Short mmCIF file of C-alpha atoms in Angstrom, two decimals:
data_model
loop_
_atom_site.label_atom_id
_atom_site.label_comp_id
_atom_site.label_asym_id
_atom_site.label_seq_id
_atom_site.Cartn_x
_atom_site.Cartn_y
_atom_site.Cartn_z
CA UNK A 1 65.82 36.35 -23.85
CA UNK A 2 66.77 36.39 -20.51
CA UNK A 3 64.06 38.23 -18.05
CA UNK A 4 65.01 41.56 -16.91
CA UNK A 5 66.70 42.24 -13.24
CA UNK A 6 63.87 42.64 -10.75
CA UNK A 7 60.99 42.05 -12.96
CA UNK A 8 59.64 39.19 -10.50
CA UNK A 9 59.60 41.45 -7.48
CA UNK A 10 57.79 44.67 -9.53
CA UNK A 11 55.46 41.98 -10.66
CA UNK A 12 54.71 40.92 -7.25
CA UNK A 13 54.41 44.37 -5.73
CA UNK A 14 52.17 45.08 -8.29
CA UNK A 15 49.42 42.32 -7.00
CA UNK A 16 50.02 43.74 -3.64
CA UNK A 17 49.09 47.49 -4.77
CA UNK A 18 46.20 46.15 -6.46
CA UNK A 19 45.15 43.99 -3.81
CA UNK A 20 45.27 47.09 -1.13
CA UNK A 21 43.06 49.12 -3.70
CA UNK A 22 40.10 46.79 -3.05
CA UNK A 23 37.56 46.33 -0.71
CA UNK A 24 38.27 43.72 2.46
CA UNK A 25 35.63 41.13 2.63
CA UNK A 26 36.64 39.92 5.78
CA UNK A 27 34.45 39.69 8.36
CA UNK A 28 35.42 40.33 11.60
CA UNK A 29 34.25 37.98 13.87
CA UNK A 30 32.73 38.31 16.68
CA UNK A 31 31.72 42.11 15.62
CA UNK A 32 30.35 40.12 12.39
CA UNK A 33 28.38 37.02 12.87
CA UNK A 34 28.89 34.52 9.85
CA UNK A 35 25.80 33.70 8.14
CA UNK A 36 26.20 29.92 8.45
CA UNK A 37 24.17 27.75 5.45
CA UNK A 38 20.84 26.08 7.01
CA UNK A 39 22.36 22.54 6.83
CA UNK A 40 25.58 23.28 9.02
CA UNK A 41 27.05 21.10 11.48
CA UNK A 42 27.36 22.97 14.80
CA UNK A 43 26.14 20.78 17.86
CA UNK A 44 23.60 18.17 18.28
CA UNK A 45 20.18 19.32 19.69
CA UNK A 46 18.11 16.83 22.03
CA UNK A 47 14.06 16.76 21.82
CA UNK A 48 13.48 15.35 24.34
CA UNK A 49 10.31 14.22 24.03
CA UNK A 50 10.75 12.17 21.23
CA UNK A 51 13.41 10.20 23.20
CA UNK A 52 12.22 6.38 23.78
CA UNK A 53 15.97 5.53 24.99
CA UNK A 54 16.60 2.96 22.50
CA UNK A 55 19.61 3.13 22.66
CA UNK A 56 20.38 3.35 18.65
CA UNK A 57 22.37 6.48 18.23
CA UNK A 58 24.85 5.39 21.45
CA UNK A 59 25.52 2.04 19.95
CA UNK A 60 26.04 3.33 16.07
CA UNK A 61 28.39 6.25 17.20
CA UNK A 62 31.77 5.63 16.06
CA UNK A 63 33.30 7.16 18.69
CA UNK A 64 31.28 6.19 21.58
CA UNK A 65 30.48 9.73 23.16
CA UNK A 66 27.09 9.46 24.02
CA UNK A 67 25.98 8.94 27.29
CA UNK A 68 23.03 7.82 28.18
CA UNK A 69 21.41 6.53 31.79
CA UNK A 70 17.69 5.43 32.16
CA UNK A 71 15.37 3.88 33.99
CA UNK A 72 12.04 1.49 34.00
CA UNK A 73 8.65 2.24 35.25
CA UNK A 74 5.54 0.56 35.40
CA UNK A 75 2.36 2.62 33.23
CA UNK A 76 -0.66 1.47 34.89
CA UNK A 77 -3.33 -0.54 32.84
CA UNK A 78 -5.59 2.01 30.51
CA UNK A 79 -8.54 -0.01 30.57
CA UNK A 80 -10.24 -2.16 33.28
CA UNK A 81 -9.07 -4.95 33.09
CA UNK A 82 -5.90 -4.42 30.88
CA UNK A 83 -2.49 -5.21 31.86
CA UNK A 84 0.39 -2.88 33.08
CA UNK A 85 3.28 -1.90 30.81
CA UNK A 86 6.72 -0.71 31.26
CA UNK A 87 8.36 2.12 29.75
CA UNK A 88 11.93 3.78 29.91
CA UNK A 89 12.52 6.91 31.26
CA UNK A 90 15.65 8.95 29.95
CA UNK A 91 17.59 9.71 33.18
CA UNK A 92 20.99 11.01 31.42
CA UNK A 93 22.06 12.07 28.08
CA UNK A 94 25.25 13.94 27.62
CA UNK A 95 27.75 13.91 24.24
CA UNK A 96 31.01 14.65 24.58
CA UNK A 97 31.84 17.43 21.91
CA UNK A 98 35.73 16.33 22.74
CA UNK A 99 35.16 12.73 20.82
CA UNK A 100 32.49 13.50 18.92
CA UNK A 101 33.38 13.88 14.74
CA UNK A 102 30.20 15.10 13.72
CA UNK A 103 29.53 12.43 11.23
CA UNK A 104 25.80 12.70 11.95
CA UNK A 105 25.68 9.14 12.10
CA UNK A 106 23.28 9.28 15.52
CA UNK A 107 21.01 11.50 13.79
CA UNK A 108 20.45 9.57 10.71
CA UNK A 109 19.76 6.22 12.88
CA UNK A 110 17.32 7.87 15.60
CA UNK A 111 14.15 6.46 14.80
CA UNK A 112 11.77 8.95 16.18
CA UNK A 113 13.58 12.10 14.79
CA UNK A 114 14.69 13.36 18.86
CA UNK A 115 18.14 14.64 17.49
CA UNK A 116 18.99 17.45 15.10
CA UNK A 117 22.15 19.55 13.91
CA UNK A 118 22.18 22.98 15.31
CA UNK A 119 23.82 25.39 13.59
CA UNK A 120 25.52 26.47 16.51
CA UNK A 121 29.00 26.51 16.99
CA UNK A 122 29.94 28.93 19.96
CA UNK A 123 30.66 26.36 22.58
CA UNK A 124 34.57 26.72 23.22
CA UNK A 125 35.86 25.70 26.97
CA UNK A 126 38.97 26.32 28.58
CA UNK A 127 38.65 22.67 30.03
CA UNK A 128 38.21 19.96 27.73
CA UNK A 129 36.21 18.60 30.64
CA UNK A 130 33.41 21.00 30.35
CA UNK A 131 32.82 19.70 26.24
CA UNK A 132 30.68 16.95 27.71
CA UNK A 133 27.18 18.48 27.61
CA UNK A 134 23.99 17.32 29.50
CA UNK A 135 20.49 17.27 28.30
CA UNK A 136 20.02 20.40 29.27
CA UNK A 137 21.93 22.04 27.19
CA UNK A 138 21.58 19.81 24.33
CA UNK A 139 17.65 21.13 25.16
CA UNK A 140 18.57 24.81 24.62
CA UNK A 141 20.09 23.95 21.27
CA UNK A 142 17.43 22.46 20.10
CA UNK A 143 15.35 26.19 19.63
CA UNK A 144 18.42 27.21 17.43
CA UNK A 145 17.72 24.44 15.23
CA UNK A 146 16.63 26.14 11.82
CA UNK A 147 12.84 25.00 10.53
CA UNK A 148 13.38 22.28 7.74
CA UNK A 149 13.34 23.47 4.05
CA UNK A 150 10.10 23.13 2.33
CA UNK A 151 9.07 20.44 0.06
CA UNK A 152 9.34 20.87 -4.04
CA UNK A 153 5.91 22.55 -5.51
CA UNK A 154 5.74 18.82 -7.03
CA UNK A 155 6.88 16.74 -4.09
CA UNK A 156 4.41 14.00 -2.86
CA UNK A 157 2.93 14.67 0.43
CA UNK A 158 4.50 12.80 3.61
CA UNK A 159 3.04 9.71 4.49
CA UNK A 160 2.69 10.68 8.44
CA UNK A 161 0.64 13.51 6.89
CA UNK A 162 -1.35 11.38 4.94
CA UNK A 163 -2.55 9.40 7.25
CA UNK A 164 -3.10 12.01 9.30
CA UNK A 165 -5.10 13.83 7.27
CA UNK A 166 -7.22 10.25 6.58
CA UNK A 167 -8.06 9.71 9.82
CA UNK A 168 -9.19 13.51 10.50
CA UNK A 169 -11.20 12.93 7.39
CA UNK A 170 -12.73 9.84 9.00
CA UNK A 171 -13.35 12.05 12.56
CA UNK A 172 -15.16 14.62 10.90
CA UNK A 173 -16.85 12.54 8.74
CA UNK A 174 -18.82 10.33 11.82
CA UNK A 175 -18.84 13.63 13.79
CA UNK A 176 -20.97 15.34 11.15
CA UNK A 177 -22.79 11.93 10.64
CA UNK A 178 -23.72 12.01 14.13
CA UNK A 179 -25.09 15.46 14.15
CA UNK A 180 -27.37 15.04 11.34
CA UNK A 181 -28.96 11.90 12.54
CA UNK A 182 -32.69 12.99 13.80
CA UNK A 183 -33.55 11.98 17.57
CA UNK A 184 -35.61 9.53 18.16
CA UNK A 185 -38.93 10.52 19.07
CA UNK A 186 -40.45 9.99 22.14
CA UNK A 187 -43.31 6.58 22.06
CA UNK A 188 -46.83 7.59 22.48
CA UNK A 189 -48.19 5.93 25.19
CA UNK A 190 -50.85 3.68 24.18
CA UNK A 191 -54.19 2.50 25.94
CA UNK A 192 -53.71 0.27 29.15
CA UNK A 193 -49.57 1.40 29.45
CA UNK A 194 -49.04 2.87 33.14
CA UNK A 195 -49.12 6.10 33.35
CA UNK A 196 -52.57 6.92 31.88
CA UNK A 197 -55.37 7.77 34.46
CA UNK A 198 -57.98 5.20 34.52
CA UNK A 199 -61.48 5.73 32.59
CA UNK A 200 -58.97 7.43 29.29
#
């Protein structure tokens, strides 16, 4: 049975009426901001502080867009009679968002946990120039980096915390040890000791 004249485009105007019946669930952006899942890849935030300038995440990234300058400087001796050390100090470190493929591959290799993904993605330039950021503002990312998930109701306890939580143990323990000890009392002075008048 061959179909009847037209019946494809009543068919299709049909979907259309029903699609104009519903309700939009577009969200208009910027008016709407898009709630982004906690694990999204936006930028890469810097702590700082956690930075030892080894150099790992530079020398893994595929693309080479991280930049980083430093310098040495000479920590003087703790103790008496110790010895100086030397210590980088983080000078530069910029990414270029231009190169960059956000593989995540820096932030999986950085050994002391100074780089996170940010969830933010509003960063657009007129210049592709201006997509290579400094530490600064790889800094002000960081505080829109979202607080990790927590750990399963079942899930064994970090081992940083662990040890942590021994060697407060151990802290407490002597401090309270040390407390509770009696004082010494003071000696009696016995007969012929100076101090005692003559004739006791």
């Amino acid at each position: 049975m061959s179909p009847i004249p037209g019946s494809g485009l009543a068919k299709g105007l049909a979907v259309t009426l029903r699609t104009m019946t519903r309700k939009t669930v577009t969200a208009q952006y910027p008016d709407a901001q898009p709630e982004l899942p906690p694990r999204s890849r936006g930028v890469i935030g810097l702590f700082e502080e956690n930075c030892t300038v080894c150099m790992l995440c530079a020398r893994e990234c595929p693309d080479w867009c991280i930049y980083i300058d430093s310098h040495k400087e000479t920590v003087p001796a703790a103790a008496p009679g110790g010895r100086e050390r030397s210590r980088n100090v983080l000078d530069r470190f910029a990414i270029d968002f231009s190169l960059c493929m956000y593989c995540g591959i820096c932030i999986e290799v950085c050994p002391f946990d100074a780089l996170f993904w940010s969830p933010e993605f509003e960063y657009a330039e007129t210049d592709i120039r201006d997509l290579t950021h400094e530490r600064d503002k790889l800094r002000d990312w960081m505080w829109t980096v979202p607080a990790p998930p927590a750990l399963d109701p079942g899930a064994e306890e970090p081992k940083e915390l662990t040890a942590a939580h021994k060697t407060a143990d151990k802290l407490a323990a002597a401090a309270a040890a040390a407390s509770a000890a009696p004082a010494p009392a003071p000696a009696a002075d016995e007969p012929g000791q100076p101090g005692q008048e003559a004739g006791e």
